[in-house]
RNA sequence: GCGCCAGUAGCUCAGCUGGAUAGAGCAACGGACUUCUAAUCCGUAGGUCGCAGGUUCGAGUCCUGCCUGGCGUGCCA
């Protein structure tokens, strides 16, 4: 709807310039049309007149007058257009105009709100990417919910989206995993070994040790230590990864691709990455190490890729990995990282630039840490003591819907207090149920209608004039905003905007429900209200689907 | 020290990339079920948008400087 108005404004301006009623000859690229906070200011308002006032050397209200003269009379969609305040132009649309929105929703169903500005572009969203050295914890859950919702959102904006999980299965933390399991194996067999502090402390290591012994037998320990560690690294890594996969699947997250760091090595990609930067002259040797000249691309210091001891750094893998990502043809690459890695953004962007890509083609979304509480009291997690709260535990306790909603209800880059007691409370305190309840209630209305032999009204059979309650008009207008919310959220990479919208939509519906009956008035009214309510249901379901939250038919 | 992020109602947070009178949800108090689901609704309250300047028709939003908190700042991952 906004876009329609913008287009009309552009056309009107063009006519003004043609006729000479306006002289600056410029059509502002970014005409702002928005829904005013105050309904008295119209359904939409624009600031063009104020923007043009300076160039026209005329008072904004004067400019507005000229534009309006060119706009009205040619279009049937306005019931009123007025100038207000310092020079805003306020538009009031006709009721028929809004009725058309409902038809659109019924027609488009599951696609209502979907955008096409991403069409033809391929985007990859890489998220979670936790090392397979232990189970996912609550913080990974937030990253998972955010990445998954963002991917769904971008898909709804027309992008071709791939969800990817990068497996750090090549670093020395994997060695540590193998070593940790080996030591636990020895302990299980009665050997008195001290378990070092830099090994993984969690109870799951003991479980893995037990499984390894059961599967491979005690002869495992007869291998040379290095060999035993290698075997146990593989064993533990694949077990843990399988667990991660299951946890994520139960959390409603599926990846299109699991990308192993090890395969980067096996295919020589790491070396290729280093060579590439060397050939381009972006890498140099100093102090027996190989450095990437990231300062030439805006970083504040150069970064080591190949250490003097011959080992590569984590960053070297990342350069190769991102080089390969772009070689796979993505127009946009989105990485979702824990906020504690924010210091890596400049060097990663520098690498992307050095690799010959637009630095904006890499977007890093930061996800802040989750502060876990139980009844207001911190439920501390510490990897060192091994007493962390896993995603699995939280999911099992509070349910995936509530869990995902909590994660997605705030900007990802702001810290989140996650209170287990609040999250699992099935009450008004819990917004996710409030929203789902609105959906379930509508389903209930439809069941009631069906009992009375009233089916869902078809498009074109409705007399919209009976939808004349203020609540009905407000609801319709709010539904019309959904496509813009999707677009704005998609452009900003901010799925949390959808939760705010859902909250408001549910509030409006519940209020309407409590004041008015859908089924029970005369046939014409019942039919029209059913139609409206179907639209609300569709929009709630669509928004929830983007967030990966279910839309239950009864509760 | 430098860098990034944050600071908005008692608490947790929105605020549509600069718009008109800054909004929700909790928490508090008082009301509403003979009804399509009370997991609901209706009413009452709360503010120096961290502080000080600046940019302009207009600033919670942009710029500068301070204050406070978190994180980062390795030839660690």
Coordinates of C-alpha atoms (C1' of nucleotides) in Angstrom, one line a residue:
Chain A
X1 CA 0.0 0.0 0.0
X2 CA 2.9 2.3 0.9
X3 CA 4.5 1.5 -2.4
X4 CA 1.4 2.3 -4.3
X5 CA 1.3 5.7 -2.7
X6 CA 4.9 6.3 -3.3
X7 CA 4.4 5.6 -7.0
X8 CA 1.4 7.9 -7.1
X9 CA 3.5 10.6 -5.5
X10 CA 6.3 10.2 -8.0
X11 CA 3.9 10.4 -10.9
X12 CA 2.3 13.5 -9.4
X13 CA 5.7 15.2 -9.0
X14 CA 6.6 14.4 -12.5
X15 CA 3.4 16.1 -13.7
X16 CA 4.2 19.1 -11.5
X17 CA 7.6 19.5 -13.1
X18 CA 6.1 19.1 -16.5
X19 CA 3.5 21.8 -16.0
X20 CA 6.0 24.0 -14.3
X21 CA 4.1 24.3 -11.0
X22 CA 7.2 23.0 -9.3
X23 CA 10.7 23.9 -10.5
X24 CA 13.4 21.9 -8.7
X25 CA 12.9 19.1 -11.2
X26 CA 14.0 16.5 -8.7
X27 CA 12.1 13.4 -7.6
X28 CA 13.5 12.5 -4.2
X29 CA 14.7 8.9 -4.3
X30 CA 13.6 8.2 -0.8
X31 CA 10.1 9.5 -0.5
X32 CA 8.9 8.6 2.9
X33 CA 5.4 7.4 3.3
X34 CA 4.4 6.1 6.7
X35 CA 1.6 5.1 8.9
X36 CA 1.2 7.9 11.5
X37 CA 1.1 7.0 15.1
X38 CA -2.0 9.2 15.5
X39 CA -4.9 7.9 13.4
X40 CA -6.2 11.5 13.2
X41 CA -3.3 12.1 10.9
X42 CA -4.6 9.8 8.3
X43 CA -4.0 6.3 7.2
X44 CA -0.7 7.4 5.6
X45 CA 1.4 10.5 5.7
X46 CA 4.3 11.8 3.7
X47 CA 7.0 14.4 4.2
X48 CA 7.8 15.1 0.5
X49 CA 6.6 18.7 0.7
X50 CA 9.0 19.4 3.6
X51 CA 11.9 17.7 1.8
X52 CA 11.3 19.7 -1.3
X53 CA 10.6 23.0 0.4
X54 CA 14.2 24.1 0.6
X55 CA 14.9 23.3 -3.1
X56 CA 11.7 24.9 -4.2
X57 CA 12.5 27.9 -2.0
X58 CA 8.8 27.9 -1.0
X59 CA 7.1 27.1 2.3
X60 CA 6.4 23.4 2.7
X61 CA 2.6 23.9 3.0
X62 CA 2.6 25.7 -0.3
X63 CA 4.5 22.9 -2.0
X64 CA 2.1 20.4 -0.5
X65 CA -0.8 22.3 -2.0
X66 CA 0.7 22.0 -5.4
X67 CA 1.3 18.3 -5.1
X68 CA -2.1 17.6 -3.8
X69 CA -3.8 19.5 -6.6
X70 CA -2.0 17.2 -9.0
X71 CA -2.8 14.1 -7.0
X72 CA -6.5 14.4 -6.2
X73 CA -9.3 14.0 -8.7
X74 CA -7.2 11.5 -10.6
X75 CA -7.4 8.7 -8.0
X76 CA -10.4 7.1 -6.4
X77 CA -8.6 5.6 -3.5
X78 CA -8.6 8.8 -1.3
X79 CA -11.5 9.8 0.7
X80 CA -9.6 12.9 1.9
X81 CA -6.2 14.4 1.5
X82 CA -5.0 17.2 3.8
X83 CA -2.1 19.3 4.7
X84 CA -1.2 19.3 8.4
X85 CA 1.4 20.5 10.8
X86 CA 4.6 21.9 9.4
X87 CA 3.8 20.5 5.9
X88 CA 2.8 16.8 6.2
X89 CA 0.4 15.5 3.6
X90 CA -2.1 13.2 5.2
X91 CA -4.0 10.6 3.2
X92 CA -7.3 9.0 4.2
X93 CA -8.2 6.0 2.1
X94 CA -11.7 4.9 1.2
X95 CA -13.3 1.9 2.9
X96 CA -13.4 0.0 -0.4
X97 CA -9.7 0.3 -0.6
X98 CA -9.3 -1.5 2.7
X99 CA -11.8 -4.2 1.8
X100 CA -9.6 -5.1 -1.1
X101 CA -6.8 -6.0 1.4
X102 CA -9.0 -8.7 2.8
X103 CA -9.5 -10.2 -0.6
X104 CA -5.8 -10.1 -1.1
X105 CA -5.2 -12.1 2.1
X106 CA -7.8 -14.7 1.2
X107 CA -6.4 -15.0 -2.3
X108 CA -2.7 -15.2 -1.3
X109 CA -3.2 -17.3 1.9
X110 CA 0.2 -18.7 2.9
X111 CA 2.0 -16.2 0.7
X112 CA 0.3 -13.1 2.0
X113 CA 3.0 -10.7 3.1
X114 CA 5.7 -12.3 1.1
X115 CA 8.1 -10.1 -0.8
X116 CA 10.1 -10.3 -4.0
X117 CA 12.9 -7.9 -3.5
X118 CA 15.3 -10.8 -2.9
X119 CA 14.3 -12.6 -6.1
X120 CA 17.1 -13.9 -8.1
X121 CA 19.6 -13.5 -5.3
X122 CA 21.2 -16.4 -3.4
X123 CA 21.9 -16.0 0.2
X124 CA 23.6 -18.3 2.7
X125 CA 22.9 -18.1 6.4
X126 CA 25.5 -19.8 8.5
X127 CA 24.6 -20.3 12.1
X128 CA 25.1 -22.3 15.3
X129 CA 28.4 -23.8 14.0
X130 CA 29.3 -25.0 17.5
X131 CA 32.4 -27.1 17.9
X132 CA 31.4 -30.8 18.2
X133 CA 33.1 -31.0 21.6
X134 CA 30.0 -30.9 23.8
X135 CA 26.3 -30.5 23.7
X136 CA 24.6 -27.3 22.6
X137 CA 23.9 -24.9 25.4
X138 CA 21.2 -22.3 25.8
X139 CA 23.3 -19.6 24.0
X140 CA 23.5 -21.8 20.9
X141 CA 19.7 -22.1 21.1
X142 CA 19.4 -18.4 20.7
X143 CA 21.7 -18.4 17.7
X144 CA 19.7 -21.3 16.2
X145 CA 16.4 -19.6 16.6
X146 CA 17.7 -16.4 15.2
X147 CA 19.4 -18.0 12.2
X148 CA 16.5 -20.2 11.4
X149 CA 14.0 -17.3 11.6
X150 CA 16.2 -15.0 9.6
X151 CA 16.6 -17.7 6.9
X152 CA 12.8 -18.2 6.7
X153 CA 12.3 -14.4 6.6
X154 CA 14.8 -14.0 3.8
X155 CA 13.1 -16.8 1.9
X156 CA 9.8 -14.9 2.3
X157 CA 11.5 -11.9 0.8
X158 CA 12.3 -13.8 -2.3
X159 CA 15.8 -14.9 -1.7
X160 CA 17.0 -18.4 -2.5
X161 CA 18.3 -19.3 1.0
X162 CA 20.7 -22.0 2.2
X163 CA 21.1 -22.8 5.8
X164 CA 24.6 -24.0 6.7
X165 CA 26.4 -25.3 9.8
X166 CA 30.1 -25.1 9.8
X167 CA 31.7 -27.9 11.8
X168 CA 35.0 -26.9 13.4
X169 CA 36.3 -30.5 13.4
X170 CA 39.9 -29.8 12.6
X171 CA 41.3 -27.7 15.4
X172 CA 43.2 -28.7 18.5
X173 CA 40.1 -28.5 20.6
X174 CA 39.1 -31.7 18.9
X175 CA 42.3 -33.2 20.1
X176 CA 41.4 -32.1 23.6
X177 CA 38.1 -33.9 23.2
X178 CA 39.8 -37.1 22.2
X179 CA 42.3 -36.8 25.1
X180 CA 39.5 -36.1 27.6
X181 CA 37.7 -39.2 26.6
X182 CA 40.8 -41.3 26.7
X183 CA 41.6 -40.1 30.2
X184 CA 38.1 -40.9 31.4
X185 CA 38.4 -44.4 29.8
X186 CA 41.5 -45.0 31.9
X187 CA 39.8 -43.9 35.0
X188 CA 36.9 -46.2 34.2
X189 CA 39.3 -49.1 34.0
X190 CA 40.6 -48.3 37.5
X191 CA 43.7 -46.4 36.5
X192 CA 44.6 -43.5 38.8
X193 CA 45.0 -40.6 36.5
X194 CA 44.5 -36.9 37.3
X195 CA 42.1 -35.2 35.0
X196 CA 43.7 -31.9 33.8
X197 CA 41.8 -28.6 34.0
X198 CA 42.1 -27.9 30.4
X199 CA 40.2 -31.0 29.4
X200 CA 36.4 -31.1 29.0
X201 CA 34.9 -31.5 32.4
X202 CA 31.3 -32.4 31.6
X203 CA 29.7 -35.6 32.6
X204 CA 29.0 -36.4 28.9
X205 CA 32.7 -37.1 28.5
X206 CA 32.3 -40.0 30.9
X207 CA 29.3 -41.2 29.0
X208 CA 31.3 -41.1 25.8
X209 CA 34.1 -43.0 27.5
X210 CA 31.7 -45.7 28.6
X211 CA 30.2 -46.0 25.1
X212 CA 33.7 -46.1 23.5
X213 CA 34.8 -48.9 25.8
X214 CA 31.6 -50.8 25.2
X215 CA 31.9 -50.5 21.5
X216 CA 35.6 -50.8 20.9
X217 CA 36.7 -52.8 23.9
X218 CA 39.6 -52.4 26.3
X219 CA 42.1 -53.0 23.5
X220 CA 41.5 -49.4 22.6
X221 CA 44.0 -48.5 25.3
X222 CA 46.6 -50.8 23.9
X223 CA 47.1 -48.5 20.9
X224 CA 49.8 -45.9 21.1
X225 CA 48.4 -42.8 22.8
X226 CA 48.4 -40.7 19.7
X227 CA 46.4 -43.4 17.8
X228 CA 44.0 -43.8 20.7
X229 CA 43.4 -40.1 20.9
X230 CA 42.7 -40.0 17.1
X231 CA 40.2 -42.8 17.4
X232 CA 38.4 -41.3 20.3
X233 CA 38.4 -37.8 18.7
X234 CA 36.6 -39.3 15.7
X235 CA 34.3 -41.4 17.9
X236 CA 33.4 -38.5 20.3
X237 CA 33.1 -35.9 17.6
X238 CA 30.7 -37.9 15.5
X239 CA 28.6 -38.9 18.5
X240 CA 28.4 -35.3 19.7
X241 CA 27.6 -34.1 16.3
X242 CA 24.8 -36.6 16.0
X243 CA 23.4 -35.3 19.3
X244 CA 23.6 -31.7 18.1
X245 CA 21.8 -32.7 14.9
X246 CA 19.0 -34.3 16.9
X247 CA 18.7 -31.4 19.3
X248 CA 18.4 -29.0 16.5
X249 CA 15.9 -31.1 14.6
X250 CA 13.8 -31.3 17.7
X251 CA 14.2 -27.5 18.1
X252 CA 12.7 -27.2 14.6
X253 CA 16.0 -26.3 12.9
X254 CA 17.2 -28.2 9.8
X255 CA 20.3 -27.3 7.8
X256 CA 20.7 -27.7 4.1
X257 CA 24.4 -28.2 4.4
X258 CA 26.8 -29.4 7.1
X259 CA 30.2 -28.1 6.1
X260 CA 33.2 -29.7 7.6
X261 CA 36.4 -27.7 8.3
X262 CA 38.3 -30.9 7.8
X263 CA 37.2 -31.1 4.2
X264 CA 38.7 -27.7 3.6
X265 CA 42.0 -29.2 4.6
X266 CA 41.5 -32.4 2.6
X267 CA 40.8 -30.4 -0.6
X268 CA 43.7 -28.1 0.0
X269 CA 41.5 -25.1 0.3
X270 CA 43.4 -23.6 3.2
X271 CA 46.6 -23.6 1.2
X272 CA 44.7 -22.1 -1.8
X273 CA 43.5 -19.3 0.4
X274 CA 46.9 -18.5 1.7
X275 CA 48.4 -18.7 -1.8
X276 CA 45.7 -16.4 -3.2
X277 CA 46.4 -13.7 -0.7
X278 CA 50.2 -14.1 -1.2
X279 CA 49.8 -13.8 -5.0
X280 CA 47.7 -10.7 -4.6
X281 CA 50.4 -9.2 -2.4
X282 CA 48.0 -9.1 0.7
X283 CA 50.1 -11.5 2.7
X284 CA 53.7 -11.2 3.9
X285 CA 56.3 -12.9 6.1
X286 CA 57.4 -11.5 9.3
X287 CA 59.0 -13.1 12.4
X288 CA 58.8 -16.4 10.7
X289 CA 55.0 -16.1 10.4
X290 CA 52.7 -15.4 7.5
X291 CA 50.5 -12.3 8.0
X292 CA 47.4 -11.0 6.3
X293 CA 47.7 -7.3 5.6
X294 CA 44.2 -6.6 6.9
X295 CA 45.0 -3.0 7.8
X296 CA 44.9 -2.3 4.1
X297 CA 41.3 -3.2 4.3
X298 CA 40.3 -1.2 7.4
X299 CA 41.3 -3.5 10.2
X300 CA 43.3 -2.0 13.0
X301 CA 46.2 -4.5 12.9
X302 CA 47.5 -7.2 10.6
X303 CA 46.6 -10.8 11.4
X304 CA 48.7 -14.0 11.5
X305 CA 47.5 -16.8 9.4
X306 CA 50.5 -19.2 9.6
X307 CA 52.2 -19.3 12.9
X308 CA 56.0 -19.5 13.3
X309 CA 55.5 -23.1 14.6
X310 CA 54.0 -24.1 11.2
X311 CA 50.4 -24.3 12.5
X312 CA 47.7 -22.2 10.9
X313 CA 45.4 -20.0 12.9
X314 CA 41.6 -20.3 13.1
X315 CA 41.5 -17.2 10.9
X316 CA 43.3 -19.0 8.1
X317 CA 40.5 -21.5 8.0
X318 CA 38.0 -18.8 8.0
X319 CA 39.6 -17.1 5.1
X320 CA 39.5 -20.3 3.1
X321 CA 36.0 -21.0 4.2
X322 CA 34.7 -17.6 3.2
X323 CA 36.6 -17.7 -0.1
X324 CA 34.9 -21.0 -0.8
X325 CA 31.5 -19.6 0.2
X326 CA 31.6 -16.9 -2.4
X327 CA 32.9 -19.4 -5.0
X328 CA 29.7 -21.3 -4.4
X329 CA 27.9 -18.3 -5.9
X330 CA 26.2 -16.6 -3.0
X331 CA 25.3 -12.9 -3.5
X332 CA 25.0 -12.5 0.2
X333 CA 26.7 -14.4 3.0
X334 CA 25.3 -14.0 6.5
X335 CA 27.3 -15.2 9.5
X336 CA 25.6 -15.4 12.9
X337 CA 28.1 -15.2 15.7
X338 CA 28.1 -14.9 19.4
X339 CA 28.6 -11.3 20.4
X340 CA 31.9 -12.1 22.1
X341 CA 33.4 -12.6 18.6
X342 CA 32.5 -9.1 17.5
X343 CA 36.2 -8.2 17.4
X344 CA 36.6 -10.5 14.4
X345 CA 34.2 -8.6 12.1
X346 CA 36.8 -6.1 10.8
X347 CA 39.3 -8.8 9.9
X348 CA 36.7 -11.0 8.3
X349 CA 35.3 -8.2 6.2
X350 CA 38.9 -7.3 5.3
X351 CA 39.4 -10.8 4.1
X352 CA 36.2 -10.7 2.0
X353 CA 37.4 -7.4 0.4
X354 CA 40.9 -8.9 -0.2
X355 CA 39.2 -11.8 -1.9
X356 CA 37.7 -9.4 -4.4
X357 CA 34.2 -9.2 -3.0
X358 CA 32.1 -6.3 -1.8
X359 CA 32.6 -6.2 1.9
X360 CA 28.9 -5.6 2.3
X361 CA 28.3 -9.0 0.8
X362 CA 29.3 -10.4 4.2
X363 CA 26.9 -9.5 6.9
X364 CA 27.6 -10.6 10.5
X365 CA 24.7 -10.8 12.9
X366 CA 25.7 -10.8 16.5
X367 CA 23.8 -12.7 19.1
X368 CA 24.3 -11.6 22.6
X369 CA 24.7 -14.0 25.5
X370 CA 21.7 -15.5 27.3
X371 CA 21.4 -14.9 31.0
X372 CA 19.6 -17.9 32.3
X373 CA 17.4 -17.5 35.4
X374 CA 15.1 -19.6 37.4
X375 CA 12.5 -17.6 39.3
X376 CA 14.7 -14.5 39.1
X377 CA 17.7 -16.3 40.5
X378 CA 20.7 -16.8 38.1
X379 CA 21.0 -20.4 37.0
X380 CA 24.7 -20.1 36.3
X381 CA 26.5 -22.1 33.7
X382 CA 30.1 -22.8 33.6
X383 CA 31.9 -24.9 31.1
X384 CA 34.7 -25.4 33.5
X385 CA 32.7 -27.1 36.1
X386 CA 30.7 -28.9 33.4
X387 CA 27.5 -27.6 35.0
X388 CA 25.9 -25.8 32.0
X389 CA 22.3 -25.8 31.1
X390 CA 21.9 -27.5 27.8
X391 CA 19.5 -26.5 25.0
X392 CA 18.0 -30.0 25.4
X393 CA 17.2 -29.4 29.0
X394 CA 15.6 -26.0 28.4
X395 CA 13.7 -27.3 25.4
X396 CA 12.3 -30.3 27.3
X397 CA 11.3 -28.1 30.2
X398 CA 9.7 -25.1 28.6
X399 CA 8.9 -26.4 25.1
X400 CA 10.3 -25.3 21.7
X401 CA 7.6 -22.7 20.9
X402 CA 8.0 -20.8 24.1
X403 CA 11.7 -21.1 23.8
X404 CA 11.9 -19.8 20.3
X405 CA 9.6 -17.0 21.0
X406 CA 11.7 -15.8 23.9
X407 CA 14.8 -15.9 21.8
X408 CA 13.1 -14.0 19.0
X409 CA 11.3 -11.4 21.0
X410 CA 14.2 -9.1 21.3
X411 CA 16.9 -7.7 19.1
X412 CA 19.6 -10.4 18.8
X413 CA 22.2 -7.9 19.7
X414 CA 20.9 -7.1 23.1
X415 CA 21.4 -9.3 26.2
X416 CA 18.5 -11.6 27.1
X417 CA 17.3 -12.6 30.4
X418 CA 15.7 -16.0 30.0
X419 CA 13.7 -17.0 33.0
X420 CA 12.8 -20.7 33.0
X421 CA 9.9 -20.3 35.3
X422 CA 8.4 -17.4 33.3
X423 CA 9.0 -19.2 30.0
X424 CA 7.2 -22.3 30.9
X425 CA 4.3 -20.6 32.6
X426 CA 1.2 -21.2 30.6
X427 CA -0.5 -18.0 31.4
X428 CA -1.0 -14.4 30.3
X429 CA 2.5 -13.7 31.5
X430 CA 3.7 -15.6 28.5
X431 CA 3.2 -13.8 25.2
X432 CA 3.7 -16.8 23.0
X433 CA 0.6 -18.4 24.4
X434 CA -1.3 -15.2 24.1
X435 CA -0.6 -15.1 20.4
X436 CA -1.2 -18.8 19.8
X437 CA -4.4 -18.5 21.8
X438 CA -5.7 -15.9 19.3
X439 CA -5.1 -18.4 16.5
X440 CA -6.7 -21.2 18.4
X441 CA -9.7 -19.1 19.2
X442 CA -10.3 -18.3 15.5
X443 CA -10.1 -22.0 14.8
X444 CA -12.7 -22.5 17.5
X445 CA -15.0 -19.9 15.8
X446 CA -14.6 -21.7 12.5
X447 CA -15.6 -25.0 14.2
X448 CA -18.6 -23.3 15.7
X449 CA -19.6 -21.9 12.3
X450 CA -19.1 -25.3 10.7
X451 CA -21.4 -26.8 13.3
X452 CA -24.1 -24.4 12.3
X453 CA -23.5 -25.2 8.7
X454 CA -21.7 -22.0 7.8
X455 CA -18.7 -22.6 5.7
X456 CA -15.8 -20.3 5.1
X457 CA -17.0 -17.5 2.8
X458 CA -15.5 -17.4 -0.6
X459 CA -13.8 -14.5 -2.1
X460 CA -16.2 -12.1 -3.8
X461 CA -19.2 -13.1 -1.7
X462 CA -18.8 -10.6 1.0
X463 CA -20.6 -7.4 1.7
X464 CA -17.9 -5.3 3.3
X465 CA -20.2 -2.5 4.3
X466 CA -21.2 -4.5 7.4
X467 CA -17.7 -4.4 8.7
X468 CA -18.2 -0.9 9.9
X469 CA -17.1 -1.2 13.5
X470 CA -14.1 0.9 14.4
X471 CA -12.3 -2.2 15.6
X472 CA -12.9 -3.9 12.2
X473 CA -11.4 -1.1 10.3
X474 CA -8.4 -0.8 12.6
X475 CA -7.8 -4.5 12.3
X476 CA -8.0 -4.5 8.6
X477 CA -5.5 -1.6 8.4
X478 CA -3.2 -3.4 10.7
X479 CA -3.4 -6.6 8.6
X480 CA -2.5 -4.4 5.6
X481 CA 0.7 -3.5 7.3
X482 CA 2.0 -7.1 7.5
X483 CA 3.8 -7.1 4.2
X484 CA 5.7 -4.0 5.1
X485 CA 6.7 -5.5 8.4
X486 CA 8.1 -8.5 6.6
X487 CA 9.9 -6.3 4.2
X488 CA 11.4 -4.0 6.9
X489 CA 12.4 -7.0 9.0
X490 CA 14.0 -8.7 6.0
X491 CA 15.9 -5.6 5.0
X492 CA 17.2 -5.0 8.5
X493 CA 17.8 -8.8 9.1
X494 CA 15.7 -8.4 12.2
X495 CA 13.2 -11.2 12.7
X496 CA 12.3 -9.9 16.2
X497 CA 10.2 -7.2 14.5
X498 CA 7.6 -9.9 13.8
X499 CA 7.0 -10.7 17.4
X500 CA 6.2 -7.1 18.2
X501 CA 3.7 -7.1 15.3
X502 CA 2.2 -10.4 16.4
X503 CA 1.7 -9.2 19.9
X504 CA -0.2 -6.1 18.7
X505 CA -2.3 -8.1 16.3
X506 CA -3.3 -10.6 19.0
X507 CA -4.2 -7.8 21.3
X508 CA -6.5 -6.2 18.7
X509 CA -8.1 -9.5 18.0
X510 CA -8.7 -10.5 21.6
X511 CA -10.3 -7.1 22.3
X512 CA -12.5 -7.5 19.2
X513 CA -13.5 -11.0 20.2
X514 CA -14.5 -9.9 23.7
X515 CA -16.8 -7.2 22.4
X516 CA -18.4 -8.7 19.4
X517 CA -19.7 -12.1 18.2
X518 CA -18.6 -13.4 14.9
X519 CA -21.1 -16.2 14.6
X520 CA -24.6 -15.3 15.6
X521 CA -25.6 -12.0 14.0
X522 CA -27.4 -12.0 10.8
X523 CA -26.0 -14.1 8.0
X524 CA -24.5 -11.2 6.2
X525 CA -22.6 -10.0 9.2
X526 CA -21.5 -13.5 10.3
X527 CA -20.2 -14.1 6.9
X528 CA -18.2 -10.9 6.7
X529 CA -16.8 -11.3 10.2
X530 CA -15.8 -14.8 9.4
X531 CA -14.0 -13.5 6.4
X532 CA -12.1 -10.9 8.5
X533 CA -11.3 -13.4 11.2
X534 CA -9.9 -15.8 8.6
X535 CA -7.6 -13.1 7.4
X536 CA -6.4 -12.5 10.9
X537 CA -5.8 -16.2 11.3
X538 CA -3.8 -16.4 8.1
X539 CA -1.6 -13.5 9.1
X540 CA -0.9 -14.9 12.5
X541 CA -0.1 -18.3 11.0
X542 CA 2.2 -16.7 8.4
X543 CA 4.1 -14.7 10.9
X544 CA 4.5 -17.6 13.3
X545 CA 5.7 -19.8 10.5
X546 CA 8.5 -17.3 9.9
X547 CA 9.5 -17.6 13.5
X548 CA 9.3 -21.4 13.5
X549 CA 6.5 -21.4 16.0
X550 CA 3.4 -23.6 15.7
X551 CA -0.1 -22.2 15.2
X552 CA -2.2 -24.6 17.2
X553 CA -5.9 -25.2 16.3
X554 CA -6.9 -25.7 19.9
X555 CA -5.3 -25.1 23.3
Chain B
rG1 C1' 44.6 2.9 26.6
rC2 C1' 41.9 1.7 22.0
rG3 C1' 37.5 -0.6 19.6
rC4 C1' 32.4 -2.6 19.4
rC5 C1' 27.6 -2.9 21.7
rA6 C1' 24.2 -1.0 25.1
rG7 C1' 21.9 2.9 28.6
rU8 C1' 14.0 4.6 27.1
rA9 C1' 8.2 3.8 32.9
rG10 C1' 9.6 0.2 39.3
rC11 C1' 11.3 -4.6 36.1
rU12 C1' 12.1 -6.7 30.9
rC13 C1' 12.2 -4.4 26.3
rA14 C1' 9.9 -2.1 21.4
rG15 C1' 10.4 2.3 18.8
rC16 C1' 9.2 1.0 11.3
rU17 C1' 16.8 3.6 9.4
rG18 C1' 15.0 11.9 11.0
rG19 C1' 8.6 13.0 11.7
rA20 C1' 3.4 15.2 14.5
rU21 C1' 1.2 14.1 21.7
rA22 C1' 7.7 8.4 23.1
rG23 C1' 4.8 2.8 23.2
rA24 C1' 4.0 -2.7 24.8
rG25 C1' 4.4 -6.7 28.3
rC26 C1' 5.1 -7.8 33.4
rA27 C1' 4.5 -6.1 38.4
rA28 C1' 0.0 -2.9 41.5
rC29 C1' -5.3 -1.7 42.2
rG30 C1' -10.6 -2.1 40.7
rG31 C1' -14.2 -4.5 37.5
rA32 C1' -16.3 -8.4 33.4
rC33 C1' -17.8 -15.5 32.1
rU34 C1' -25.9 -18.0 30.8
rU35 C1' -22.0 -16.5 25.0
rC36 C1' -17.6 -18.6 19.1
rU37 C1' -12.2 -21.2 24.6
rA38 C1' -11.4 -16.3 31.0
rA39 C1' -4.3 -19.0 28.4
rU40 C1' -9.3 -13.5 27.4
rC41 C1' -11.2 -8.5 28.1
rC42 C1' -12.3 -3.3 30.3
rG43 C1' -10.6 0.7 33.5
rU44 C1' -6.7 3.4 36.8
rA45 C1' -0.6 4.8 36.8
rG46 C1' 3.9 5.5 35.6
rG47 C1' 9.2 9.4 31.7
rU48 C1' 14.9 15.0 32.4
rC49 C1' 14.7 8.7 26.3
rG50 C1' 22.5 8.3 30.9
rC51 C1' 24.6 13.8 30.8
rA52 C1' 26.1 18.3 27.9
rG53 C1' 26.6 20.6 23.4
rG54 C1' 25.8 20.5 17.9
rU55 C1' 23.4 19.6 12.9
rU56 C1' 17.6 21.4 10.9
rC57 C1' 11.5 23.0 9.7
rG58 C1' 11.8 18.6 13.4
rA59 C1' 16.4 14.4 17.3
rG60 C1' 15.0 8.6 21.5
rU61 C1' 17.0 8.1 16.3
rC62 C1' 22.5 11.6 13.1
rC63 C1' 27.6 14.2 14.9
rU64 C1' 31.2 15.6 19.0
rG65 C1' 32.6 15.2 24.1
rC66 C1' 31.9 13.1 28.8
rC67 C1' 29.5 9.2 32.6
rU68 C1' 28.1 4.0 33.5
rG69 C1' 27.8 -1.3 32.2
rG70 C1' 29.0 -5.6 29.0
rC71 C1' 32.3 -7.6 25.6
rG72 C1' 36.7 -7.6 22.7
rU73 C1' 41.6 -6.2 22.2
rG74 C1' 47.1 -13.3 21.3
rC75 C1' 51.7 -16.3 16.4
rC76 C1' 44.0 -19.0 21.4
rA77 C1' 39.7 -21.3 19.5

